[in-house]
XYZ file of C-alpha atoms in Angstrom:
204
model
C -212.117 37.047 -63.937
C -215.776 37.681 -64.786
C -216.802 40.533 -67.074
C -220.226 41.810 -68.132
C -220.662 42.365 -71.862
C -223.861 44.131 -73.002
C -226.006 41.829 -75.083
C -223.998 38.774 -74.050
C -224.092 38.744 -70.290
C -221.430 37.696 -67.848
C -218.417 36.033 -69.455
C -215.777 34.269 -67.361
C -212.096 34.348 -68.350
C -209.880 31.701 -66.758
C -206.187 32.408 -66.192
C -203.626 29.818 -65.172
C -201.314 32.484 -63.811
C -201.294 36.268 -63.487
C -198.022 38.196 -63.196
C -197.891 41.606 -61.548
C -195.518 44.460 -62.382
C -192.912 43.090 -59.977
C -192.510 39.806 -61.901
C -189.048 39.327 -63.396
C -188.321 38.229 -66.947
C -186.852 35.012 -65.542
C -190.022 34.287 -63.563
C -192.215 34.782 -66.630
C -189.955 32.564 -68.747
C -189.837 29.781 -66.148
C -193.622 29.670 -65.812
C -194.648 30.277 -69.424
C -191.941 29.256 -71.884
C -189.572 26.708 -70.379
C -191.997 23.784 -70.797
C -192.213 24.527 -74.539
C -188.417 24.410 -74.804
C -188.381 21.072 -72.986
C -191.062 19.747 -75.324
C -189.007 20.715 -78.387
C -185.920 19.003 -76.970
C -188.041 15.897 -76.388
C -189.096 15.754 -80.034
C -192.451 17.525 -79.847
C -193.548 20.624 -81.739
C -194.312 23.549 -79.441
C -195.436 27.154 -79.673
C -195.504 30.215 -77.434
C -198.042 32.758 -78.688
C -198.004 36.241 -77.184
C -201.186 38.285 -77.643
C -202.321 41.669 -76.349
C -203.205 45.240 -77.197
C -200.675 47.882 -78.188
C -198.427 48.863 -75.309
C -199.293 45.838 -73.153
C -195.726 44.513 -73.153
C -195.637 41.805 -75.831
C -192.257 42.846 -77.260
C -190.811 43.286 -73.779
C -191.989 39.826 -72.757
C -190.762 38.043 -75.870
C -187.568 39.957 -76.649
C -186.719 42.279 -73.773
C -184.349 45.191 -74.209
C -181.451 43.199 -75.648
C -182.885 42.792 -79.141
C -183.889 46.428 -79.520
C -180.318 47.410 -78.603
C -178.970 45.356 -81.532
C -175.391 44.185 -81.944
C -174.233 41.535 -79.506
C -176.491 42.703 -76.673
C -178.719 39.670 -77.223
C -175.771 37.280 -77.083
C -175.807 37.310 -73.282
C -178.795 36.475 -71.129
C -179.365 39.427 -68.825
C -182.135 40.228 -66.315
C -183.955 42.143 -69.075
C -183.722 39.374 -71.715
C -187.065 38.128 -72.987
C -188.404 34.635 -73.610
C -186.883 34.289 -77.098
C -183.287 34.901 -76.011
C -183.716 32.713 -72.933
C -185.290 29.899 -74.974
C -182.402 29.819 -77.465
C -179.883 29.837 -74.618
C -181.676 26.920 -72.938
C -181.776 24.989 -76.217
C -178.005 25.268 -76.555
C -177.484 24.292 -72.924
C -179.764 21.250 -73.250
C -178.104 20.237 -76.526
C -174.688 20.333 -74.886
C -175.873 18.215 -71.968
C -177.501 15.630 -74.261
C -174.342 15.293 -76.325
C -172.103 14.950 -73.271
C -174.298 12.517 -71.356
C -176.237 10.606 -74.035
C -174.287 10.971 -77.261
C -177.143 12.851 -78.943
C -176.040 15.310 -81.627
C -178.270 18.368 -82.003
C -178.406 20.959 -84.788
C -180.421 24.149 -84.529
C -181.663 26.323 -87.404
C -183.967 29.324 -87.468
C -186.326 31.157 -89.791
C -187.561 34.631 -88.884
C -190.653 35.969 -90.656
C -193.040 38.896 -90.424
C -196.786 38.802 -91.054
C -198.069 42.193 -92.202
C -201.474 42.696 -93.847
C -201.664 39.025 -94.898
C -198.197 39.203 -96.457
C -195.251 37.178 -95.191
C -191.706 38.482 -95.415
C -188.374 36.961 -94.439
C -186.806 39.274 -91.857
C -183.339 38.011 -92.756
C -183.482 38.866 -96.479
C -186.600 40.975 -96.935
C -187.946 38.599 -99.601
C -191.609 37.462 -99.811
C -192.521 34.157 -98.160
C -195.216 31.700 -99.235
C -196.798 29.043 -97.027
C -196.575 25.541 -98.502
C -197.897 22.233 -97.178
C -195.856 19.352 -98.575
C -198.587 16.859 -97.721
C -201.823 16.855 -95.698
C -201.006 17.036 -92.007
C -197.321 17.781 -92.620
C -195.659 20.853 -91.078
C -196.229 24.012 -93.106
C -193.122 25.121 -95.017
C -192.015 28.753 -95.199
C -190.994 28.842 -98.847
C -188.653 31.761 -99.473
C -187.608 32.244 -95.859
C -183.882 31.920 -95.225
C -182.972 29.105 -92.845
C -180.013 30.129 -90.705
C -177.799 27.679 -88.836
C -177.356 28.630 -85.206
C -174.150 27.543 -83.503
C -174.070 30.079 -80.688
C -176.384 32.515 -78.972
C -174.570 35.253 -80.889
C -175.846 33.778 -84.167
C -179.403 34.098 -82.885
C -178.731 37.642 -81.654
C -177.456 38.641 -85.105
C -180.572 37.211 -86.770
C -182.870 39.048 -84.372
C -180.931 42.294 -84.862
C -181.243 41.968 -88.650
C -184.953 41.335 -88.289
C -185.348 44.365 -86.049
C -184.138 46.588 -88.887
C -186.811 45.224 -91.247
C -189.775 45.241 -88.896
C -192.582 47.684 -89.578
C -193.081 50.238 -86.816
C -195.438 53.160 -86.354
C -196.373 55.543 -83.585
C -199.663 55.040 -81.762
C -201.407 56.881 -78.951
C -200.226 54.226 -76.498
C -196.784 53.400 -77.863
C -194.415 55.704 -79.755
C -192.662 52.706 -81.354
C -195.301 50.066 -81.925
C -194.712 47.068 -84.157
C -197.298 47.094 -86.930
C -196.808 43.427 -87.762
C -196.616 39.991 -86.189
C -193.302 38.162 -86.119
C -192.594 34.454 -85.820
C -189.240 32.882 -85.020
C -189.239 29.229 -86.091
C -186.549 27.145 -84.415
C -185.955 23.721 -85.958
C -184.308 21.169 -83.673
C -182.774 18.101 -85.333
C -181.403 15.417 -83.025
C -179.467 12.350 -84.186
C -178.167 9.288 -82.384
C -177.056 5.936 -83.763
C -178.448 6.755 -87.196
C -181.882 7.762 -85.881
C -183.113 11.314 -86.425
C -185.841 13.328 -84.697
C -187.036 16.744 -85.844
C -189.156 19.188 -83.863
C -190.054 22.848 -84.164
C -190.448 25.609 -81.621
C -192.455 28.640 -82.768
C -191.971 31.856 -80.828
């Protein structure tokens, strides 16, 4: 896509893939998020970053309707489930297959934080969070954010539902219930086999 910007000229924007209004949640997940889940299960850190203006569909893409409904609605992957719910479900499925076929034991934990006006808050407890770097080049630690063990998709659904209650929302001209903050779900994958341990993180 090429756009003309006064004072700058013609600027090209390259897209790997464009989805129209008929694209399903499953199609978007398969083409955008599944590779990041595979990377995390293979020991690599990965991130899916969703960006766009108010009302463009970020929350729908990432969470779908299930999270907004609360309760155990997010514990089942449905046609309306977003990338986050589908990613957690795939992580559990892959972990089960690795344990059955390769003897790899996998544990999954999550931290859910909100970034609002340069302030970080744990969406599980509501407490402030501080970014800490243990050593240069090491993964940044979310000091103060509760780390929740996930054993089932229901555990993840409960965490997301709790976070939904603490998110900041406000009405805008384009969206009557617009999130006023950014949220990050950090999934930590720890895999062990024969005394060897591998840790990776998936940021959504």
